[in-house]
Coordinates of C-alpha atoms in Angstrom, one line a residue:
X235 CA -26.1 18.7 -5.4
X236 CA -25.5 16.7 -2.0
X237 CA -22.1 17.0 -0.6
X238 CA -20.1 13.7 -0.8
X239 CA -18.7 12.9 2.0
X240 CA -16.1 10.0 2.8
X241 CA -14.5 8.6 5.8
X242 CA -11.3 7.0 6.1
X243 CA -11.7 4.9 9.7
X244 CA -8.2 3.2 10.9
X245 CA -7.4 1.7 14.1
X246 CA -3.7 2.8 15.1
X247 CA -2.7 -1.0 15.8
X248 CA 0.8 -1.2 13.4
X249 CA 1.7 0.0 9.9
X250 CA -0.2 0.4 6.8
X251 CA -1.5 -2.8 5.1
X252 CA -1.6 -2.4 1.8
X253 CA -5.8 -3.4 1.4
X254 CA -6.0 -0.5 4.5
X255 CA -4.2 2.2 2.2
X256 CA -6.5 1.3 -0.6
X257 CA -9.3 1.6 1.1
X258 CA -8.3 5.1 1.7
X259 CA -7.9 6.0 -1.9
X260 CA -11.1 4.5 -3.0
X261 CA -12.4 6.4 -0.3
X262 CA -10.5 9.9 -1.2
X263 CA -11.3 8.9 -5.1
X264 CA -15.0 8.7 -4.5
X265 CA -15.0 12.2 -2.4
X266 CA -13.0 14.1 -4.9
X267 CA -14.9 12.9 -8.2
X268 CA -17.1 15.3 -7.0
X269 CA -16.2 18.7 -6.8
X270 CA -17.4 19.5 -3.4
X271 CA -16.6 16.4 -1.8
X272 CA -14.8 15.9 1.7
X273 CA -12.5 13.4 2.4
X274 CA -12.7 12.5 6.4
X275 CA -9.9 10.8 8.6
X276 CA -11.3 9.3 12.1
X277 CA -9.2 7.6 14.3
X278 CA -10.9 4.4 15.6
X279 CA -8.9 3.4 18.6
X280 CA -11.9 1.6 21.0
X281 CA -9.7 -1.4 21.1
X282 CA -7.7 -0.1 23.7
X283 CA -5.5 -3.6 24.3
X284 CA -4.1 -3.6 20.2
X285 CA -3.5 0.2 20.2
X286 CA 0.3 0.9 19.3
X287 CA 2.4 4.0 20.5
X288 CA 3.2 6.1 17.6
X289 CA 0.9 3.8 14.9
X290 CA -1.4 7.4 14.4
X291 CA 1.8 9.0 13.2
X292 CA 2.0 6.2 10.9
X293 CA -0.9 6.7 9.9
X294 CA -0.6 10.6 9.0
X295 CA 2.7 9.8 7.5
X296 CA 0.9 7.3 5.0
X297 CA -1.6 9.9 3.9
X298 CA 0.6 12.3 3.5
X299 CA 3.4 10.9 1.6
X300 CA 0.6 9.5 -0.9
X301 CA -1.0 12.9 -1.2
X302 CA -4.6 11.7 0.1
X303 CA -5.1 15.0 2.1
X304 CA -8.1 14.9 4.8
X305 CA -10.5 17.5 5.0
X306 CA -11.2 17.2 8.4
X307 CA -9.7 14.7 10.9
X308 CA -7.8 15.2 14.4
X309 CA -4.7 16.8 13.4
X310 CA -6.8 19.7 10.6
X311 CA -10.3 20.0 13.3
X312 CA -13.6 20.5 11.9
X313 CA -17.0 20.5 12.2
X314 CA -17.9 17.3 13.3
X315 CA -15.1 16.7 16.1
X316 CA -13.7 15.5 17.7
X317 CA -11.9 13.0 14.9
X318 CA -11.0 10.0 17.8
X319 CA -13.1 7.5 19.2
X320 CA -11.3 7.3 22.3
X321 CA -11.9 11.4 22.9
X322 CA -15.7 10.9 21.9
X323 CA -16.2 8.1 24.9
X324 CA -14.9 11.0 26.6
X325 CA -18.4 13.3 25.8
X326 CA -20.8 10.2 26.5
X327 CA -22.1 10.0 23.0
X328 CA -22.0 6.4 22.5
X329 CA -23.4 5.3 25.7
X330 CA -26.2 8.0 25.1
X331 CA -27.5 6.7 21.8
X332 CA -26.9 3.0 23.5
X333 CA -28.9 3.6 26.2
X334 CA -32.1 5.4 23.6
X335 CA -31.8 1.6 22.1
X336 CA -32.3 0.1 25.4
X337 CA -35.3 2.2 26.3
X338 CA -37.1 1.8 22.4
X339 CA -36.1 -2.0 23.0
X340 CA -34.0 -2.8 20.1
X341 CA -31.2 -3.2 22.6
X342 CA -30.9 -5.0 26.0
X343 CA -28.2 -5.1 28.8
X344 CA -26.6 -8.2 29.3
X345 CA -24.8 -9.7 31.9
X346 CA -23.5 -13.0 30.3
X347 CA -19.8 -13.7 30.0
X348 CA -17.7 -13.1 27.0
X349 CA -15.7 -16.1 27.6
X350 CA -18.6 -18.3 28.6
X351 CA -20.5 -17.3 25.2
X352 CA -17.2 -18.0 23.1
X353 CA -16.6 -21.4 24.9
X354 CA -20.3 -22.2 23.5
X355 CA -19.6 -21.3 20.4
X356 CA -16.3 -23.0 20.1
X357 CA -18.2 -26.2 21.2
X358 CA -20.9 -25.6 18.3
X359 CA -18.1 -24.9 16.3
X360 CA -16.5 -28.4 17.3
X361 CA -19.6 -30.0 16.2
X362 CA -19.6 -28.3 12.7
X363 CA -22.9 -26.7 13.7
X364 CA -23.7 -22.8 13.0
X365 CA -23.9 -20.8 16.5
X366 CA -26.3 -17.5 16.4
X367 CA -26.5 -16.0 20.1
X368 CA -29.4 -15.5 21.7
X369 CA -29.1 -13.2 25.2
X370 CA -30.8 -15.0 28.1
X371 CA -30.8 -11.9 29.8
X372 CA -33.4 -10.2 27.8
X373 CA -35.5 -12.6 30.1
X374 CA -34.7 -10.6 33.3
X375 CA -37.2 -8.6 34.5
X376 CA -36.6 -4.7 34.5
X377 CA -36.5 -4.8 38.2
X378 CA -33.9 -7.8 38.2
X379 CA -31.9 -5.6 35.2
X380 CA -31.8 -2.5 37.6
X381 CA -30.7 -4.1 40.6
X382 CA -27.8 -6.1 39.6
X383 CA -26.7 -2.8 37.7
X384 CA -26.9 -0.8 40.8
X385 CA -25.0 -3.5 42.5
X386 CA -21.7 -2.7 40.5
X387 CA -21.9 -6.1 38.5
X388 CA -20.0 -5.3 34.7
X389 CA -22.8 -5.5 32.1
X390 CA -22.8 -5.1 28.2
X391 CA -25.0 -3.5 25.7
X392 CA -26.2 -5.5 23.2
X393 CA -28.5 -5.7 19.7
X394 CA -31.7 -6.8 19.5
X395 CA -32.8 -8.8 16.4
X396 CA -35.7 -10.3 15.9
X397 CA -35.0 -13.8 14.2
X398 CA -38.4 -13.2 11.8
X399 CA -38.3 -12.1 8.4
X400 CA -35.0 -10.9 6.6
X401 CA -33.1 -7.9 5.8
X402 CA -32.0 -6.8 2.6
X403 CA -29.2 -3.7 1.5
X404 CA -27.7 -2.6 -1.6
X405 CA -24.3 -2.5 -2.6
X406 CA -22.6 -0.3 -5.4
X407 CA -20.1 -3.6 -5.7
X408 CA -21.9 -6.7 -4.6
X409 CA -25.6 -5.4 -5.9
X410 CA -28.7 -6.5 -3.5
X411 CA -27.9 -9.3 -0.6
X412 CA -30.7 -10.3 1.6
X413 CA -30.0 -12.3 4.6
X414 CA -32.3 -14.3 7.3
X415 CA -32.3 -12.7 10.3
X416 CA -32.5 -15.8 12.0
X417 CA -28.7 -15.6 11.2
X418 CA -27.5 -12.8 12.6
X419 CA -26.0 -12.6 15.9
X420 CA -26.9 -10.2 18.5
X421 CA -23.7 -8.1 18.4
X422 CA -22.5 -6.3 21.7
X423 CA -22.2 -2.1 20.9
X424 CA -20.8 -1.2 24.8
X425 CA -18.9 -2.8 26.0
X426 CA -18.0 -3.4 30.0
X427 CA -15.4 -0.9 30.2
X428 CA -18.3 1.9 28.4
X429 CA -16.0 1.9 25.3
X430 CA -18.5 1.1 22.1
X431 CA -17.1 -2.1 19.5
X432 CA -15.8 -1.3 15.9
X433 CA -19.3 -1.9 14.8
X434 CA -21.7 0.1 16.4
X435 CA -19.2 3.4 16.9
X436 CA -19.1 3.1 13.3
X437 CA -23.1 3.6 12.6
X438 CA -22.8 6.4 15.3
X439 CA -20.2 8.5 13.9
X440 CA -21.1 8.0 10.3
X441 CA -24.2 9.4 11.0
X442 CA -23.1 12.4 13.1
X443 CA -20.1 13.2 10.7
X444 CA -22.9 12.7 8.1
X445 CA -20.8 10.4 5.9
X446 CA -22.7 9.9 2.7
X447 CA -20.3 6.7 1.2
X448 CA -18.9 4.7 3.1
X449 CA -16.3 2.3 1.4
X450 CA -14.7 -0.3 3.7
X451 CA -13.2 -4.0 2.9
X452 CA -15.8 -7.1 1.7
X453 CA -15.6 -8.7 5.4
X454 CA -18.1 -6.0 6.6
X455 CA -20.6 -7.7 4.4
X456 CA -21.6 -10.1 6.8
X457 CA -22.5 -7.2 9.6
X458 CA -23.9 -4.5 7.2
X459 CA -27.5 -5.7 7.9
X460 CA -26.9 -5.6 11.9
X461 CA -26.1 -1.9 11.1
X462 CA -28.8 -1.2 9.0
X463 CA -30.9 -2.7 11.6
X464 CA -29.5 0.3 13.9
X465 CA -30.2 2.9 11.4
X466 CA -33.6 2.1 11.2
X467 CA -34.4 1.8 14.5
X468 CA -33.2 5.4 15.0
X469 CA -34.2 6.6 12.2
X470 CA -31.1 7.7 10.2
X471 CA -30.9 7.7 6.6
X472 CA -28.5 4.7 5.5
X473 CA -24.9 5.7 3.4
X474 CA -24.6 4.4 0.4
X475 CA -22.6 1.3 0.5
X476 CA -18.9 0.4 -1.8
X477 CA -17.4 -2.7 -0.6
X478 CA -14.1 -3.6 -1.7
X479 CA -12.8 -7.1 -2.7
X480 CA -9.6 -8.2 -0.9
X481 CA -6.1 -7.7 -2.1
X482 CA -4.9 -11.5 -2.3
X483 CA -1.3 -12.9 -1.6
X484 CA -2.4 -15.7 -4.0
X485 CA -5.8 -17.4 -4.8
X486 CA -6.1 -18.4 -2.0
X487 CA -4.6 -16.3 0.8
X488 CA -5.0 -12.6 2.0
X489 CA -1.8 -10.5 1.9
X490 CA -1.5 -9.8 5.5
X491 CA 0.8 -7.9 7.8
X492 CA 0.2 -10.7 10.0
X493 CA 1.9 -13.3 7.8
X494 CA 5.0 -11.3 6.8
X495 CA 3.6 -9.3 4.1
X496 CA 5.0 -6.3 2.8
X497 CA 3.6 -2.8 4.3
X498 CA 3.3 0.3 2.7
X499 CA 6.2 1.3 5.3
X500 CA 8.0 -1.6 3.7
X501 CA 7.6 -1.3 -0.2
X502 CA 8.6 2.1 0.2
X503 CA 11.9 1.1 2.5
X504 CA 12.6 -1.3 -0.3
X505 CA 13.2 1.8 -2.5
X506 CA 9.3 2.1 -4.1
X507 CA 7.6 5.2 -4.5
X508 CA 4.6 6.3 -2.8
X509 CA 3.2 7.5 -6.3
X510 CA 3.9 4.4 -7.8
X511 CA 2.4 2.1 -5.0
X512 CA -0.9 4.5 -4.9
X513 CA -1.5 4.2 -8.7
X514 CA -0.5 -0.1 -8.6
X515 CA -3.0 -0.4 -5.4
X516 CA -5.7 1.3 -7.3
X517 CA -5.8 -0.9 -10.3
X518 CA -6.0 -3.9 -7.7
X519 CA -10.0 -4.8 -8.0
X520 CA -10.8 -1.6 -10.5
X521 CA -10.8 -1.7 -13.9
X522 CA -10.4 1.8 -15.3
X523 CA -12.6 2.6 -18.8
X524 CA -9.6 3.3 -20.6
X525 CA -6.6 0.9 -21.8
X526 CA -4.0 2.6 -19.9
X527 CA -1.9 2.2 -16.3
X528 CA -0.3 4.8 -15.3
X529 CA -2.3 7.6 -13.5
X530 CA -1.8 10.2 -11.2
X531 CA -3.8 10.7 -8.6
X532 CA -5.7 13.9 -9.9
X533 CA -6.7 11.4 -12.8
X534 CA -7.7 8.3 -11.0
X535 CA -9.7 10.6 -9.3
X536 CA -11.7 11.8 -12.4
X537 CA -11.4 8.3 -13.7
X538 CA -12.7 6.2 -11.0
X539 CA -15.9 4.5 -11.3
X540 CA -17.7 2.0 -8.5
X541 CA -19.5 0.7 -10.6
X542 CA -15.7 -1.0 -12.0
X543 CA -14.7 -2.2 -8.5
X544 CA -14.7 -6.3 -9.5
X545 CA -16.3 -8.5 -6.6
X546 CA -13.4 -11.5 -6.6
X547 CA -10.2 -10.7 -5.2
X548 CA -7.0 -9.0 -6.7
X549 CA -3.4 -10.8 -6.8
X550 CA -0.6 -8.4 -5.9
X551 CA 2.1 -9.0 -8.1
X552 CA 5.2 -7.2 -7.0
X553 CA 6.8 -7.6 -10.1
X554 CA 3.6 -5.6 -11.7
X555 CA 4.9 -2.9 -9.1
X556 CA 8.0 -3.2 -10.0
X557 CA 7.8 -2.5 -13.5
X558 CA 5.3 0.7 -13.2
X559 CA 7.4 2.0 -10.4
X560 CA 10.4 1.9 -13.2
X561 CA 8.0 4.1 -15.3
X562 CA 7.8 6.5 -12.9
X563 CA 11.5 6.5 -12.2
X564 CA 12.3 7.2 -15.5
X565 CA 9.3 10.0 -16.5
X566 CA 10.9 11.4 -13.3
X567 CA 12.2 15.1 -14.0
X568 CA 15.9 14.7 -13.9
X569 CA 16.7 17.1 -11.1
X570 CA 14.4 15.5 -9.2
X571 CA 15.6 11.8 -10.1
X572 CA 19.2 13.3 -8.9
X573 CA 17.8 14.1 -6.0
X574 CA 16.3 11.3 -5.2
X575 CA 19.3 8.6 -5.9
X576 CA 21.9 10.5 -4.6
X577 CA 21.7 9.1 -1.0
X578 CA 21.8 5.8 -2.4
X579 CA 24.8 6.3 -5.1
X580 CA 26.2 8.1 -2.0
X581 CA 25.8 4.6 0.3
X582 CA 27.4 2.7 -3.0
X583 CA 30.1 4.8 -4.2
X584 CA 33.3 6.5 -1.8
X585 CA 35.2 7.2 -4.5
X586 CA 35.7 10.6 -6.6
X587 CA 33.5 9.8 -9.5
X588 CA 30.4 12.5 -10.7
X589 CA 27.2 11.8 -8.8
X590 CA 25.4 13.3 -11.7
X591 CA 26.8 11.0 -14.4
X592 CA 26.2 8.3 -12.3
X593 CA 22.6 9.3 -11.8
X594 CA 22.2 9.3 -15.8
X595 CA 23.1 6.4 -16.3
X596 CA 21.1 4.8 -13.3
X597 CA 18.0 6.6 -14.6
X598 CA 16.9 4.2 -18.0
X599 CA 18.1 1.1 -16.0
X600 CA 16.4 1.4 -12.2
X601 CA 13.3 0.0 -11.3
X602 CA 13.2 0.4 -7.7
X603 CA 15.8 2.2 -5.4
X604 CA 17.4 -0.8 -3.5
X605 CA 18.5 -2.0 -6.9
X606 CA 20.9 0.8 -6.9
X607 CA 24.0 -0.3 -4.4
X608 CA 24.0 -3.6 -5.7
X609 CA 24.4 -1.6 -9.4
X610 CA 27.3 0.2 -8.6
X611 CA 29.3 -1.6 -6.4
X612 CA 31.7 -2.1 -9.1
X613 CA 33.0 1.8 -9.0
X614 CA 34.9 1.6 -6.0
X615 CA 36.6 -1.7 -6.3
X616 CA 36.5 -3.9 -9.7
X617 CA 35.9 -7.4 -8.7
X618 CA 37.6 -9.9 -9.2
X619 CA 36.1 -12.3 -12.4
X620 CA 36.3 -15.1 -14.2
X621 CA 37.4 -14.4 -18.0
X622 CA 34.2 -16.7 -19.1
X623 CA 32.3 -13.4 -18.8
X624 CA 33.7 -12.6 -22.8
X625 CA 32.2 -15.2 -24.2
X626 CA 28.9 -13.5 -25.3
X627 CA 27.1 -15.1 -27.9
X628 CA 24.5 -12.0 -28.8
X629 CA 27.8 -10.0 -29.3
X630 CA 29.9 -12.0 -30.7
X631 CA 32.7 -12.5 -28.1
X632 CA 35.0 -14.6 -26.2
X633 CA 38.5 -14.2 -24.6
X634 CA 40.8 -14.3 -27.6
X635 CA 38.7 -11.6 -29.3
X636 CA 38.3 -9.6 -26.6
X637 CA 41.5 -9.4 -26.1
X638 CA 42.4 -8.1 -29.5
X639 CA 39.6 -5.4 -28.8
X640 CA 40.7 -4.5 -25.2
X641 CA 44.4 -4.0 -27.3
X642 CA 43.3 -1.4 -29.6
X643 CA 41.0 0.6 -27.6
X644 CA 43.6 1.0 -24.7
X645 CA 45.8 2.2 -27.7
X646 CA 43.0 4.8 -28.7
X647 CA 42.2 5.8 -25.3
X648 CA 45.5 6.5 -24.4
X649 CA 45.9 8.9 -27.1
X650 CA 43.8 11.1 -26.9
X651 CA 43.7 14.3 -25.1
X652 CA 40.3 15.3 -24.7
X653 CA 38.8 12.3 -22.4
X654 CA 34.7 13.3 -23.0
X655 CA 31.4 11.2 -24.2
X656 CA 31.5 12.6 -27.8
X657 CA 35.2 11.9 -28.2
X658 CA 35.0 8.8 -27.0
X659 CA 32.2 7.4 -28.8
X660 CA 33.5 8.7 -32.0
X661 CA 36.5 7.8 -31.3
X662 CA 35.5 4.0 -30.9
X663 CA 33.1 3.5 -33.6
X664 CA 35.6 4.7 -35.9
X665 CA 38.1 2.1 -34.4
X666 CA 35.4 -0.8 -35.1
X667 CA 34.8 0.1 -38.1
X668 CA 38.6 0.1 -38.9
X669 CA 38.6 -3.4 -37.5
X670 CA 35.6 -4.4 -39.9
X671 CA 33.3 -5.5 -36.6
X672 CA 30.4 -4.5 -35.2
X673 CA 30.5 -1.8 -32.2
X674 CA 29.5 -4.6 -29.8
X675 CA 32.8 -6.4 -30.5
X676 CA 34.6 -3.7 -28.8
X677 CA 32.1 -2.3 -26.7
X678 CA 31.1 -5.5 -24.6
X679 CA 34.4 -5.9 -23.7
X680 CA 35.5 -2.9 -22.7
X681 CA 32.6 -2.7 -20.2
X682 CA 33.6 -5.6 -18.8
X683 CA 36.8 -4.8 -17.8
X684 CA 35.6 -1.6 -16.4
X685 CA 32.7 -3.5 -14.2
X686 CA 33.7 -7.0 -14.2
X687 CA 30.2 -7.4 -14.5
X688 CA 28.0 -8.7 -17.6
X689 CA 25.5 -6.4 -17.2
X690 CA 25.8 -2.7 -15.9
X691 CA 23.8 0.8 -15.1
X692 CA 26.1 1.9 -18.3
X693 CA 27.7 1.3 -21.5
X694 CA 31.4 1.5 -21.8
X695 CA 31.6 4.9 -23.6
X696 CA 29.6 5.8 -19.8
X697 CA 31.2 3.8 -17.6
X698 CA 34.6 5.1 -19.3
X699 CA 33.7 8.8 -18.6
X700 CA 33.2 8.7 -15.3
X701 CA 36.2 6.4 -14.0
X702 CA 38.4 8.8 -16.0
X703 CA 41.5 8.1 -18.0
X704 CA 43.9 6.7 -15.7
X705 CA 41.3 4.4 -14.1
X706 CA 40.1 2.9 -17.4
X707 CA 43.0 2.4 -18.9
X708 CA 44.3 0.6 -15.4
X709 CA 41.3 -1.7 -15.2
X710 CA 42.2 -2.7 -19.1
X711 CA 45.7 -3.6 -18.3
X712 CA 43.8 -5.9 -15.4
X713 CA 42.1 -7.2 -18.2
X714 CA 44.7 -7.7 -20.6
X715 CA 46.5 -9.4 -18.0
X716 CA 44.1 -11.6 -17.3
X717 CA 43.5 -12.6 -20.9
X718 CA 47.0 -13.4 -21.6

C-alpha cells in the first residue's frame, strides 16, 4: 500500500487562525487513517516582509499542545530536509527547477514591473473588466533576454500558459472543475530577490517531499490548475487534492485574525482547552457517519472521511464551543480537573478555604476556565445585596420566608458539633421537613446569604462546608439583619 503522506505548510506571520489549525488536523487526520502515514510540517517563510520573530514557536506550540505530532519537519529532521523554505533558497533548488521551465519554455523571464502590472489591473478593475496578464517580454529576443540580464537589471520568473483549450482537476471535496485557460494569469514563481512565491515553492516541495494529499483552504481553487500546469510540464505525478470550505464568522464573512477574531492563542487564554477546540474545529465543514460530537483525536482519526468534508462554509459558534468544552471539563479525571483550576481558584480566593472542595464544586458547573474568578469571588468578601434576591418564584421564596428559614437553620447549625456534608445535609432536610416545606425553602436562602449571589458554583450544604462554622453562621446574622 502507498505511503500517505501529508503536509502541514504555514507561513510564521502571527498566531494560529483557527481555519489554519484545522487545516492541520484534516491534514494529520488524513495521514494517520492510514496506518503508515506521515504527517509533515514545512515552514513556508518566502515572504520575507510578513515574517514575525517568534511566530515558528507559535506554531510548534500549536501542534503540540493539540497533539498533532509531525513526523518530519525542522525541529524532528528527516528525509526530505531541510523543512524551511527560506534554508532551501539557500541550496538553489527553486531557481534550478525555474530555470529547466525557462529552457523547455513553459516559463519566461520578465522584466515588467510589479507595480506597473497592478496599476493596470487596478484600472481594469476600475472599469469592472476581468484583467488576465499577458508578459510582453516573452517577445524579447533570447539575445535581448541575456543582455539585459547580464547588465544587473532585476528580472522575474514567470508561467507560461497558453490561453487555448482548458484544464480540468479533481477534487475529493469540490469533484471535477474545468477552467479556460484563457483565464488564468501567468503567475510569477521567482521572484527579483531569487526567493520563489507561495505558489510555485509549493508544487516544488510537494513533489520532492513526495506529498501524496495535499489538503489546504477553498481559495487555492482558483490556482490549482496553474500548478497542475507545472506538474505536467515536468512531468510529476499530481497529489491528490482535499480542499476545505472556510470557517465563517457569519454567512457572510471569514473569521479572520485580521478582523479581531479569536486565535487559537486566544480561545485557549480565555480558559478553552486545546482538546476541546481540536474536536469543535473538526466538526466545522465534516460531518462524521455517526450521531455523536465528542471525539478524541485517536477517533476522529479513524472516523474521518473526505468524502464528508461539505463544500459551503462552516459558522463558528462559540457558544457550540463552549458547551463541548464543559463536557470535557467535567469527563475530566478529578485530579487532573484539580490541577488544572487550581491557579485560577488560586487568583479568586486568598482566604483559608479547601482548594479541593472548591474544585468539586466548580467541576459540574464550569464551562470554560475564565468563568471561574468571576464564580468565586463571593468567598473572600460577601457582597453587598439587595434583599430582592429571596424572592424566587421556582422555590418558593421571598424576604419574610426566608427569614424564618435563615432563623432555624442558624439554630441547627449552631448546634451541632460535627460541622461535615453528611451532617449537614441530614441535618437540614430533617429541619424542612419539621417545618412542612420543601428543601428549597430553606436551601435557597441559605445560599444566598452565604454568596449574596442567586446563582453559585455550590449549593448551601457546599458552600456551608467550606466557609466553616463561624463564617456561615456570621454571614446569616448579615442576613438576618438585613431581613429585619
Amino acid at each position: 500500500m502507498k505511503e500517505i503522506r501529508t503536509r502541514f505548510a504555514p507561513s510564521p506571520t502571527g498566531y494560529m487562525h483557527i481555519g489554519n489549525l484545522r487545516t492541520a488536523l484534516y491534514a494529520y487526520l488524513v495521514a494517520k487513517k492510514n496506518e503508515n502515514g506521515k504527517f509533515i510540517l514545512r515552514i513556508e517563510d518566502t515572504d520575507q516582509e510578513r515574517l514575525i520573530e517568534g511566530a515558528t514557536d507559535i506554531i510548534y506550540d500549536t501542534l503540540k499542545a493539540c497533539g498533532l505530532k509531525h513526523d518530519e519537519g525542522p525541529d524532528v529532521g528527516g528525509p526530505y530536509g531541510p523543512y524551511v523554505q527560506s534554508e532551501r533558497v539557500k541550496q538553489g533548488l527553486y531557481k534550478e527547477y525555474a530555470m529547466k521551465l525557462v529552457e523547455m519554455g513553459k516559463a519566461h523571464i520578465c522584466f515588467c514591473h510589479e507595480e506597473d502590472i497592478q496599476a493596470q489591473k487596478e484600472v481594469a478593475e476600475a472599469k469592472g473588466e476581468s484583467f488576465i496578464y499577458r508578459d510582453p517580454c516573452k517577445r524579447l529576443s533570447k539575445e535581448e533576454i541575456e543582455r539585459r540580464v547580464a547588465s544587473g537589471e532585476p528580472y522575474v520568473i514567470r508561467q507560461n500558459i497558453d490561453p487555448n483549450g482548458e484544464t480540468s482537476f479533481d477534487d475529493e471535496v469540490y469533484g471535477t472543475i474545468t477552467v479556460d485557460n484563457a483565464t488564468l494569469d501567468e503567475m510569477i514563481l521567482l521572484k527579483s530577490d531569487g526567493f520563489p512565491t507561495y505558489n510555485f515553492a509549493n508544487v516544488i516541495d510537494d513533489h520532492l517531499m513526495e506529498i501524496t494529499d495535499v489538503v489546504r483552504g477553498n481559495e487555492y481553487l482558483s490556482s490549482t490548475p496553474k500548478y497542475n500546469l507545472l506538474y505536467e510540464a515536468l512531468g510529476w505525478p499530481k497529489p491528490r487534492y482535499i480542499h476545505c470550505p472556510p470557517v465563517m464568522k457569519d454567512e457572510h464573512h471569514k473569521l479572520s485574525k485580521r478582523n479581531g477574531d479569536a486565535s487559537f492563542q486566544d480561545l485557549v487564554a480565555k480558559g478553552y482547552l486545546p482538546e476541546a477546540i481540536l474536536n469543535y474545529i473538526a466538526l466545522l465543514g465534516w460531518a462524521p457517519e455517526e450521531e455523536r460530537e465528542i471525539y478524541s483525536l485517536d477517533e476522529l482519526a479513524q472516523a474521518f472521511n473526505v468524502k464528508r468534508i461539505g463544500t459551503s462554509g462552516a459558522i463558528f459558534d462559540i457558544e457550540k464551543l463552549k458547551w463541548m468544552n464543559g463536557v470535557y471539563m467535567r469527563e475530566m479525571d478529578f485530579d487532573r480537573y484539580a490541577e488544572l483550576v487550581d491557579p485560577y481558584i488560586k487568583k479568586a480566593v486568598k482566604g483559608p478555604y479547601d482548594h479541593k472542595a472548591i474544585a468539586h464544586i466548580l467541576k459540574e458547573r464550569v464551562n470554560i476556565l475564565s468563568e471561574i474568578e468571576e464564580m468565586l469571588d463571593f468567598f473572600d468578601e460577601l457582597p453587598d445585596y439587595d434583599i430582592e434576591l429571596y424572592r424566587n418564584k421556582k422555590m418558593k421564596t421571598d424576604p419574610e420566608i426566608a427569614r424564618n428559614s435563615l432563623i432555624e437553620a442558624r439554630s441547627f447549625l449552631e448546634s451541632i458539633d460535627s460541622y461535615d456534608h453528611d451532617t449537614i445535609y441530614t441535618g437540614l432536610v430533617d429541619l424542612a421537613q419539621k417545618m412542612g416545606v420543601k428543601n428549597g425553602v430553606l436551601m435557597y436562602p441559605i445560599r444566598v446569604a452565604l454568596s449574596g449571589k442567586a446563582f453559585t458554583p455550590g449549593g448551601a450544604i457546599e458552600l456551608s462546608c467550606i466557609l466553616g462554622k463561624s463564617e456561615t453562621l456570621r454571614r446569616i446574622d448579615i442576613a438576618l439583619k438585613k431581613l429585619s
